[in-house]
Every structure is written in C-alpha cells, then in structure tokens.
Amino acid sequence: MPPPGSKPDGVFLHIHGGGHVLAHCDWFDDLLLALATTTNLTVISPEYCLAPENPFPAGPSDVYDVATHLVDHSPSTYGGPLKFIAGDSAGAMLSMLTVLHLLKARPDFAFQGAAFIYGLFDWSLSPSAGNWTTPLIMRTSNIEHFGDAYLGSRTLLERRDPAISPLYHEVFQYPASQIEDLEALKTEGLEKRPKLPPALFLCGTLDPVVDDTVLMSFRYQVAGGEAVVKFVEGGPHGFLLFPEEQYESARIGKGILLDFLRARV
C-alpha cells in the first residue's frame, strides 16, 4: 500500500497477527493506510503460511524470505530502502524474530525503527499469559490452543528454542559472564553491539501478554536497544482493530504508534 498522493521514500514491512493460525493482511487496511500516510513509505504486509496446515517453521520462513528480499531489492523495486518493521500479536513475535534473523543474514542492514504491538515472545508462557482467565478477547486457553496448532507436540522446554521464542535468543541473555563482555565494550567500543532498531513496545493493561511486553522490552534494553514502552489503560488484546470512534483505547494506542513513527521518519 503506497502513501496516498506522494512518492514513497522507501518501505515499511508490516506483519499481521492472528495467533499464527488466522487473519489476513486485508483485515488491517485502515491501520496500513495510517502507517503509509504517516511515514510516506510503501507498506508491505505479506501473507504467510498459517497453522495447523502449515505449522512452524513455515510461517517465520515466509516472513524471513520477504524481509531479506526487501533488504536486497527494495531500492530498485520500490524506490527506497526498507526502513521500518511492525507487527501485532503473532505479528509482533514474527517481527522480533525477523529483526534477529537479519542481524545474521544481513549484518550490514539496520531498521530505522520497529514496533512490537501486544506480542507474545515466550511460547512456554509468561506468568500473565499462562494464568489469564479474564474473558476479554483472549485468555490462557486460547493461547494454548494457538500454540498447539502452531508448535504441535513440542514440550514447554522445547518451545523455549530461540527460533520459536525470541525472549531466549542469545542477543537477550545476561549471564554473569557478560561482565567480561561489558568490559570489552568499554575498551573496544560499541561496534560489537547488535544493531537493534529503536523500538516501541505497546500493550494494553488488560492483555494476557502484558508480562511478555515487560520482559521483552527490558531484555531489549539490556542488549543495547532503545525501547519506548507504553501501556494503554484498559486495553485488551487486539485493541488497535477496534473502531476508534467507539473505543478510546484504539484511538490512544494508534496515536502512540503514529507519534513514535513520526519522531523517527
């Protein structure tokens, strides 16, 4: 989706949510138009393989292919580089995994910014995700259903594989041995730090993935990334899909997202 009435400056990659099992990019047309208009970028929101017909790793593999292609060919195809990535729910998880994938696949590339919107980053389930019974949009039983469709019979320990749950990626680990790494950074400079883009972590206070947002944003900052963390009071999972004129959380959350992007265009 190109920005209306102007020549785009590059590309914005959006990854839609849906628990890895449902949804399509055209469910998000209003949001994609707002992203394109705010950033003056062409927004690309790819379809990717969904479970249970196509379980892990099919979906992430599709997204990695799209992202890598855009890094390599966006300037020639779309008139400008890939600059931003964003995703909501499962799309936030896939966006984080894509950022981490590109650190190795295209080490000279760096996003200008990223937005991770009510993402679940640990498929072994954080305290809130594993104990959420409030019947508002999504509860623990729903998360478990999606996880089983996406990951099959994998145990909770196997679901902590960094390729599945980015919270456990090596970039975000902080054992005591890292003290030596910090000393090396002081003497050798910061060039060895991963090129994590400035990121927005956005979540509602009535969302079972609220602990994922807290934990992931903290580890993101420990790893050297800039993280803006915002919570929308009373916001349930998926609130950005609600009509703004009827639901204040949608209006507030969308405003936070667009303000973050404007500051980094």
C-alpha atoms as a printed R data frame, in Angstrom:
    type eleno elety resid chain resno       x       y      z
1   ATOM     1    CA   MET     A     1   0.000   0.000  0.000
2   ATOM     2    CA   PRO     A     2   1.760   3.215 -1.157
3   ATOM     3    CA   PRO     A     3   1.260   6.529  0.646
4   ATOM     4    CA   PRO     A     4  -1.595   8.488 -0.944
5   ATOM     5    CA   GLY     A     5  -0.684  11.414 -3.179
6   ATOM     6    CA   SER     A     6   3.110  11.338 -2.871
7   ATOM     7    CA   LYS     A     7   6.173   9.455 -4.000
8   ATOM     8    CA   PRO     A     8   7.216   6.955 -1.298
9   ATOM     9    CA   ASP     A     9  10.620   7.218  0.364
10  ATOM    10    CA   GLY     A    10  11.009   3.504  0.963
11  ATOM    11    CA   VAL     A    11   9.246   0.532  2.515
12  ATOM    12    CA   PHE     A    12   7.505  -0.316  5.773
13  ATOM    13    CA   LEU     A    13   7.152  -4.043  6.491
14  ATOM    14    CA   HIS     A    14   4.034  -4.920  8.497
15  ATOM    15    CA   ILE     A    15   3.393  -8.454  9.790
16  ATOM    16    CA   HIS     A    16  -0.223  -9.180 10.658
17  ATOM    17    CA   GLY     A    17  -1.292 -11.085 13.761
18  ATOM    18    CA   GLY     A    18  -3.762 -13.887 14.303
19  ATOM    19    CA   GLY     A    19  -2.104 -16.409 16.610
20  ATOM    20    CA   HIS     A    20  -0.214 -17.965 13.662
21  ATOM    21    CA   VAL     A    21  -3.488 -19.643 12.656
22  ATOM    22    CA   LEU     A    22  -5.843 -16.986 11.278
23  ATOM    23    CA   ALA     A    23  -6.257 -13.445  9.872
24  ATOM    24    CA   HIS     A    24  -5.183 -11.854  6.597
25  ATOM    25    CA   CYS     A    25  -3.404  -8.630  5.761
26  ATOM    26    CA   ASP     A    26  -6.571  -7.010  4.394
27  ATOM    27    CA   TRP     A    27  -8.078  -7.071  7.902
28  ATOM    28    CA   PHE     A    28  -5.646  -4.259  8.686
29  ATOM    29    CA   ASP     A    29  -6.282  -1.877  5.784
30  ATOM    30    CA   ASP     A    30  -7.155   1.129  7.973
31  ATOM    31    CA   LEU     A    31  -4.005   0.732 10.038
32  ATOM    32    CA   LEU     A    32  -1.826   0.152  6.976
33  ATOM    33    CA   LEU     A    33  -3.145   3.335  5.367
34  ATOM    34    CA   ALA     A    34  -2.320   5.282  8.527
35  ATOM    35    CA   LEU     A    35   1.205   3.821  8.554
36  ATOM    36    CA   ALA     A    36   1.754   4.706  4.886
37  ATOM    37    CA   THR     A    37   0.415   8.241  5.324
38  ATOM    38    CA   THR     A    38   2.409   8.930  8.494
39  ATOM    39    CA   THR     A    39   5.755   7.637  7.227
40  ATOM    40    CA   ASN     A    40   5.436   8.307  3.474
41  ATOM    41    CA   LEU     A    41   6.509   4.708  2.922
42  ATOM    42    CA   THR     A    42   5.013   1.897  0.879
43  ATOM    43    CA   VAL     A    43   3.593  -0.561  3.400
44  ATOM    44    CA   ILE     A    44   4.007  -4.222  2.508
45  ATOM    45    CA   SER     A    45   2.047  -6.705  4.601
46  ATOM    46    CA   PRO     A    46   2.690 -10.234  3.329
47  ATOM    47    CA   GLU     A    47   0.525 -13.277  3.719
48  ATOM    48    CA   TYR     A    48   2.420 -16.136  5.293
49  ATOM    49    CA   CYS     A    49   1.743 -19.808  5.933
50  ATOM    50    CA   LEU     A    50  -0.678 -20.454  8.787
51  ATOM    51    CA   ALA     A    51  -1.079 -23.396 11.137
52  ATOM    52    CA   PRO     A    52  -2.264 -26.034 11.632
53  ATOM    53    CA   GLU     A    53  -1.973 -26.820  7.897
54  ATOM    54    CA   ASN     A    54   1.482 -25.228  7.829
55  ATOM    55    CA   PRO     A    55   2.960 -25.244 11.344
56  ATOM    56    CA   PHE     A    56   6.308 -23.858 12.500
57  ATOM    57    CA   PRO     A    57   8.709 -23.136 10.842
58  ATOM    58    CA   ALA     A    58   6.715 -22.393  7.665
59  ATOM    59    CA   GLY     A    59   5.322 -19.007  8.746
60  ATOM    60    CA   PRO     A    60   8.571 -17.479 10.005
61  ATOM    61    CA   SER     A    61  10.405 -18.804  6.945
62  ATOM    62    CA   ASP     A    62   7.974 -16.953  4.670
63  ATOM    63    CA   VAL     A    63   8.467 -13.714  6.574
64  ATOM    64    CA   TYR     A    64  12.261 -14.055  6.551
65  ATOM    65    CA   ASP     A    65  12.198 -14.532  2.781
66  ATOM    66    CA   VAL     A    66  10.136 -11.375  2.300
67  ATOM    67    CA   ALA     A    67  12.321  -9.312  4.622
68  ATOM    68    CA   THR     A    68  15.574 -10.488  3.053
69  ATOM    69    CA   HIS     A    69  14.233  -9.802 -0.431
70  ATOM    70    CA   LEU     A    70  13.231  -6.275  0.616
71  ATOM    71    CA   VAL     A    71  16.643  -5.561  2.122
72  ATOM    72    CA   ASP     A    72  18.262  -6.611 -1.150
73  ATOM    73    CA   HIS     A    73  15.793  -5.237 -3.692
74  ATOM    74    CA   SER     A    74  13.590  -2.574 -2.123
75  ATOM    75    CA   PRO     A    75  15.599   0.385 -3.513
76  ATOM    76    CA   SER     A    76  15.347  -0.858 -7.084
77  ATOM    77    CA   THR     A    77  11.774  -2.157 -6.825
78  ATOM    78    CA   TYR     A    78  10.110   0.397 -4.561
79  ATOM    79    CA   GLY     A    79  12.333   3.441 -4.936
80  ATOM    80    CA   GLY     A    80  13.794   3.383 -1.444
81  ATOM    81    CA   PRO     A    81  15.169   1.137  1.286
82  ATOM    82    CA   LEU     A    82  13.350  -0.963  3.848
83  ATOM    83    CA   LYS     A    83  13.119   1.328  6.883
84  ATOM    84    CA   PHE     A    84  10.570   0.081  9.410
85  ATOM    85    CA   ILE     A    85   9.029  -3.135 10.656
86  ATOM    86    CA   ALA     A    86   5.951  -3.565 12.836
87  ATOM    87    CA   GLY     A    87   3.587  -6.313 13.852
88  ATOM    88    CA   ASP     A    88   0.795  -7.026 16.292
89  ATOM    89    CA   SER     A    89   0.219 -10.155 18.379
90  ATOM    90    CA   ALA     A    90   1.740 -13.068 16.432
91  ATOM    91    CA   GLY     A    91   2.988 -10.430 14.005
92  ATOM    92    CA   ALA     A    92   4.968  -8.804 16.827
93  ATOM    93    CA   MET     A    93   6.593 -12.148 17.560
94  ATOM    94    CA   LEU     A    94   7.416 -12.603 13.862
95  ATOM    95    CA   SER     A    95   8.702  -9.029 13.612
96  ATOM    96    CA   MET     A    96  11.078  -9.579 16.528
97  ATOM    97    CA   LEU     A    97  12.273 -12.862 15.022
98  ATOM    98    CA   THR     A    98  12.815 -11.077 11.697
99  ATOM    99    CA   VAL     A    99  14.936  -8.372 13.331
100 ATOM   100    CA   LEU     A   100  17.052 -11.106 14.905
101 ATOM   101    CA   HIS     A   101  17.232 -13.104 11.660
102 ATOM   102    CA   LEU     A   102  18.537 -10.107  9.727
103 ATOM   103    CA   LEU     A   103  21.258  -9.446 12.312
104 ATOM   104    CA   LYS     A   104  22.972 -12.542 10.906
105 ATOM   105    CA   ALA     A   105  21.545 -12.804  7.403
106 ATOM   106    CA   ARG     A   106  22.226  -9.141  6.530
107 ATOM   107    CA   PRO     A   107  24.614  -7.819  9.199
108 ATOM   108    CA   ASP     A   108  25.185  -4.508  7.416
109 ATOM   109    CA   PHE     A   109  21.478  -3.700  7.459
110 ATOM   110    CA   ALA     A   110  19.642  -1.881 10.250
111 ATOM   111    CA   PHE     A   111  15.998  -0.878 10.541
112 ATOM   112    CA   GLN     A   112  15.220   2.752 11.229
113 ATOM   113    CA   GLY     A   113  12.571   1.710 13.745
114 ATOM   114    CA   ALA     A   114  10.368  -1.152 14.899
115 ATOM   115    CA   ALA     A   115   7.030  -1.516 16.689
116 ATOM   116    CA   PHE     A   116   6.081  -4.614 18.644
117 ATOM   117    CA   ILE     A   117   2.380  -4.415 19.492
118 ATOM   118    CA   TYR     A   118   0.921  -6.718 22.166
119 ATOM   119    CA   GLY     A   119   3.313  -9.504 21.267
120 ATOM   120    CA   LEU     A   120   3.785 -12.902 22.887
121 ATOM   121    CA   PHE     A   121   7.533 -13.520 22.946
122 ATOM   122    CA   ASP     A   122   7.687 -16.721 25.017
123 ATOM   123    CA   TRP     A   123   5.775 -19.818 23.898
124 ATOM   124    CA   SER     A   124   6.483 -21.508 27.240
125 ATOM   125    CA   LEU     A   125   4.162 -18.737 28.526
126 ATOM   126    CA   SER     A   126   4.985 -15.827 30.810
127 ATOM   127    CA   PRO     A   127   3.168 -15.583 34.179
128 ATOM   128    CA   SER     A   128   0.352 -13.437 32.799
129 ATOM   129    CA   ALA     A   129  -0.078 -15.424 29.580
130 ATOM   130    CA   GLY     A   130  -0.092 -18.703 31.495
131 ATOM   131    CA   ASN     A   131  -2.644 -17.623 34.119
132 ATOM   132    CA   TRP     A   132  -5.126 -15.320 32.373
133 ATOM   133    CA   THR     A   133  -8.790 -16.141 32.900
134 ATOM   134    CA   THR     A   134 -10.464 -12.772 32.267
135 ATOM   135    CA   PRO     A   135 -12.987 -13.460 29.463
136 ATOM   136    CA   LEU     A   136 -11.961 -10.453 27.365
137 ATOM   137    CA   ILE     A   137 -10.837 -11.222 23.778
138 ATOM   138    CA   MET     A   138  -8.219 -13.797 24.778
139 ATOM   139    CA   ARG     A   139  -7.408 -15.988 27.760
140 ATOM   140    CA   THR     A   140  -4.794 -18.639 28.511
141 ATOM   141    CA   SER     A   141  -6.867 -21.429 26.967
142 ATOM   142    CA   ASN     A   142  -6.913 -19.555 23.651
143 ATOM   143    CA   ILE     A   143  -3.159 -19.036 23.730
144 ATOM   144    CA   GLU     A   144  -2.600 -22.721 24.450
145 ATOM   145    CA   HIS     A   145  -4.884 -23.682 21.563
146 ATOM   146    CA   PHE     A   146  -2.973 -21.455 19.147
147 ATOM   147    CA   GLY     A   147   0.364 -22.735 20.455
148 ATOM   148    CA   ASP     A   148  -0.587 -26.380 19.986
149 ATOM   149    CA   ALA     A   149  -1.754 -25.694 16.420
150 ATOM   150    CA   TYR     A   150   1.456 -23.822 15.605
151 ATOM   151    CA   LEU     A   151   4.008 -25.927 17.510
152 ATOM   152    CA   GLY     A   152   2.421 -29.369 17.719
153 ATOM   153    CA   SER     A   153   3.599 -31.687 20.477
154 ATOM   154    CA   ARG     A   154   6.694 -29.684 21.475
155 ATOM   155    CA   THR     A   155   7.211 -29.525 25.234
156 ATOM   156    CA   LEU     A   156   7.368 -26.239 27.138
157 ATOM   157    CA   LEU     A   157  11.158 -26.563 27.260
158 ATOM   158    CA   GLU     A   158  11.341 -27.157 23.508
159 ATOM   159    CA   ARG     A   159   9.165 -24.083 22.990
160 ATOM   160    CA   ARG     A   160  11.951 -22.020 24.516
161 ATOM   161    CA   ASP     A   161  14.033 -22.609 21.398
162 ATOM   162    CA   PRO     A   162  15.167 -19.081 20.373
163 ATOM   163    CA   ALA     A   163  13.876 -19.752 16.851
164 ATOM   164    CA   ILE     A   164  10.418 -20.096 18.410
165 ATOM   165    CA   SER     A   165  10.535 -17.773 21.443
166 ATOM   166    CA   PRO     A   166  12.759 -14.703 20.897
167 ATOM   167    CA   LEU     A   167  12.901 -13.940 24.628
168 ATOM   168    CA   TYR     A   168  15.524 -16.703 24.814
169 ATOM   169    CA   HIS     A   169  17.660 -15.531 21.892
170 ATOM   170    CA   GLU     A   170  21.360 -15.196 22.662
171 ATOM   171    CA   VAL     A   171  21.215 -11.457 21.985
172 ATOM   172    CA   PHE     A   172  18.957 -11.014 25.014
173 ATOM   173    CA   GLN     A   173  20.701 -13.243 27.544
174 ATOM   174    CA   TYR     A   174  22.519 -11.703 30.502
175 ATOM   175    CA   PRO     A   175  24.530 -14.299 32.436
176 ATOM   176    CA   ALA     A   176  27.201 -13.174 34.883
177 ATOM   177    CA   SER     A   177  29.868 -13.909 32.265
178 ATOM   178    CA   GLN     A   178  28.643 -10.912 30.305
179 ATOM   179    CA   ILE     A   179  30.531  -8.687 32.746
180 ATOM   180    CA   GLU     A   180  33.630  -9.524 30.719
181 ATOM   181    CA   ASP     A   181  31.793  -8.583 27.536
182 ATOM   182    CA   LEU     A   182  30.853  -5.218 29.035
183 ATOM   183    CA   GLU     A   183  34.476  -4.573 29.941
184 ATOM   184    CA   ALA     A   184  35.458  -5.401 26.352
185 ATOM   185    CA   LEU     A   185  32.891  -2.930 25.075
186 ATOM   186    CA   LYS     A   186  34.451  -0.201 27.181
187 ATOM   187    CA   THR     A   187  37.859  -0.789 25.636
188 ATOM   188    CA   GLU     A   188  36.874  -1.785 22.101
189 ATOM   189    CA   GLY     A   189  33.889   0.492 21.547
190 ATOM   190    CA   LEU     A   190  30.207  -0.230 20.926
191 ATOM   191    CA   GLU     A   191  30.544  -1.525 17.381
192 ATOM   192    CA   LYS     A   192  30.124  -5.128 18.540
193 ATOM   193    CA   ARG     A   193  26.652  -4.495 19.906
194 ATOM   194    CA   PRO     A   194  23.781  -5.854 17.787
195 ATOM   195    CA   LYS     A   195  22.095  -3.336 15.514
196 ATOM   196    CA   LEU     A   196  18.763  -3.370 17.316
197 ATOM   197    CA   PRO     A   197  16.491  -0.631 15.958
198 ATOM   198    CA   PRO     A   198  14.746   1.910 18.185
199 ATOM   199    CA   ALA     A   199  11.583   0.099 19.196
200 ATOM   200    CA   LEU     A   200   8.118   0.741 20.543
201 ATOM   201    CA   PHE     A   201   6.583  -1.888 22.799
202 ATOM   202    CA   LEU     A   202   2.832  -1.247 23.041
203 ATOM   203    CA   CYS     A   203   0.304  -3.236 25.067
204 ATOM   204    CA   GLY     A   204  -2.979  -2.835 26.918
205 ATOM   205    CA   THR     A   205  -3.234  -3.353 30.668
206 ATOM   206    CA   LEU     A   206  -5.992  -5.967 30.205
207 ATOM   207    CA   ASP     A   207  -3.968  -8.158 27.862
208 ATOM   208    CA   PRO     A   208  -2.592 -11.593 28.833
209 ATOM   209    CA   VAL     A   209   0.707 -10.779 27.105
210 ATOM   210    CA   VAL     A   210   1.417  -7.803 29.356
211 ATOM   211    CA   ASP     A   211   4.281  -9.676 31.070
212 ATOM   212    CA   ASP     A   212   5.782 -10.513 27.661
213 ATOM   213    CA   THR     A   213   5.899  -6.792 26.914
214 ATOM   214    CA   VAL     A   214   7.615  -6.024 30.227
215 ATOM   215    CA   LEU     A   215  10.175  -8.835 29.994
216 ATOM   216    CA   MET     A   216  10.974  -8.462 26.296
217 ATOM   217    CA   SER     A   217  11.355  -4.678 26.441
218 ATOM   218    CA   PHE     A   218  13.657  -4.979 29.453
219 ATOM   219    CA   ARG     A   219  15.917  -7.528 27.764
220 ATOM   220    CA   TYR     A   220  15.862  -5.432 24.608
221 ATOM   221    CA   GLN     A   221  17.305  -2.500 26.544
222 ATOM   222    CA   VAL     A   222  19.890  -4.655 28.330
223 ATOM   223    CA   ALA     A   223  21.057  -5.759 24.873
224 ATOM   224    CA   GLY     A   224  21.643  -2.126 23.933
225 ATOM   225    CA   GLY     A   225  18.412  -1.375 22.084
226 ATOM   226    CA   GLU     A   226  16.378   1.767 22.619
227 ATOM   227    CA   ALA     A   227  12.899   0.800 23.823
228 ATOM   228    CA   VAL     A   228   9.874   3.007 24.336
229 ATOM   229    CA   VAL     A   229   7.350   1.077 26.455
230 ATOM   230    CA   LYS     A   230   3.723   2.201 26.534
231 ATOM   231    CA   PHE     A   231   0.653   0.687 28.159
232 ATOM   232    CA   VAL     A   232  -2.910   1.652 27.254
233 ATOM   233    CA   GLU     A   233  -5.123   1.651 30.337
234 ATOM   234    CA   GLY     A   234  -7.958  -0.849 29.961
235 ATOM   235    CA   GLY     A   235  -6.799  -2.039 26.554
236 ATOM   236    CA   PRO     A   236  -7.452  -5.739 25.786
237 ATOM   237    CA   HIS     A   237  -5.629  -7.853 23.244
238 ATOM   238    CA   GLY     A   238  -6.096  -6.605 19.681
239 ATOM   239    CA   PHE     A   239  -7.435  -3.169 20.621
240 ATOM   240    CA   LEU     A   240  -5.955  -1.475 17.544
241 ATOM   241    CA   LEU     A   241  -8.507  -3.339 15.412
242 ATOM   242    CA   PHE     A   242 -11.445  -1.736 17.212
243 ATOM   243    CA   PRO     A   243 -13.225   1.338 15.752
244 ATOM   244    CA   GLU     A   244 -11.517   4.474 17.063
245 ATOM   245    CA   GLU     A   245 -14.758   6.437 17.212
246 ATOM   246    CA   GLN     A   246 -16.257   3.837 19.550
247 ATOM   247    CA   TYR     A   247 -13.276   2.698 21.604
248 ATOM   248    CA   GLU     A   248 -10.897   5.104 23.310
249 ATOM   249    CA   SER     A   249  -8.111   2.536 23.751
250 ATOM   250    CA   ALA     A   250  -7.901   2.146 19.967
251 ATOM   251    CA   ARG     A   251  -7.601   5.902 19.476
252 ATOM   252    CA   ILE     A   252  -4.978   6.287 22.207
253 ATOM   253    CA   GLY     A   253  -2.944   3.277 21.066
254 ATOM   254    CA   LYS     A   254  -2.950   4.339 17.441
255 ATOM   255    CA   GLY     A   255  -1.831   7.822 18.466
256 ATOM   256    CA   ILE     A   256   1.092   6.391 20.452
257 ATOM   257    CA   LEU     A   257   2.165   4.264 17.488
258 ATOM   258    CA   LEU     A   258   1.963   7.053 14.934
259 ATOM   259    CA   ASP     A   259   3.735   9.556 17.225
260 ATOM   260    CA   PHE     A   260   6.601   7.067 17.655
261 ATOM   261    CA   LEU     A   261   6.915   6.666 13.892
262 ATOM   262    CA   ARG     A   262   6.737  10.410 13.163
263 ATOM   263    CA   ALA     A   263   9.653  11.003 15.508
264 ATOM   264    CA   ARG     A   264  11.796   8.526 13.586
265 ATOM   265    CA   VAL     A   265  10.937   9.097  9.941
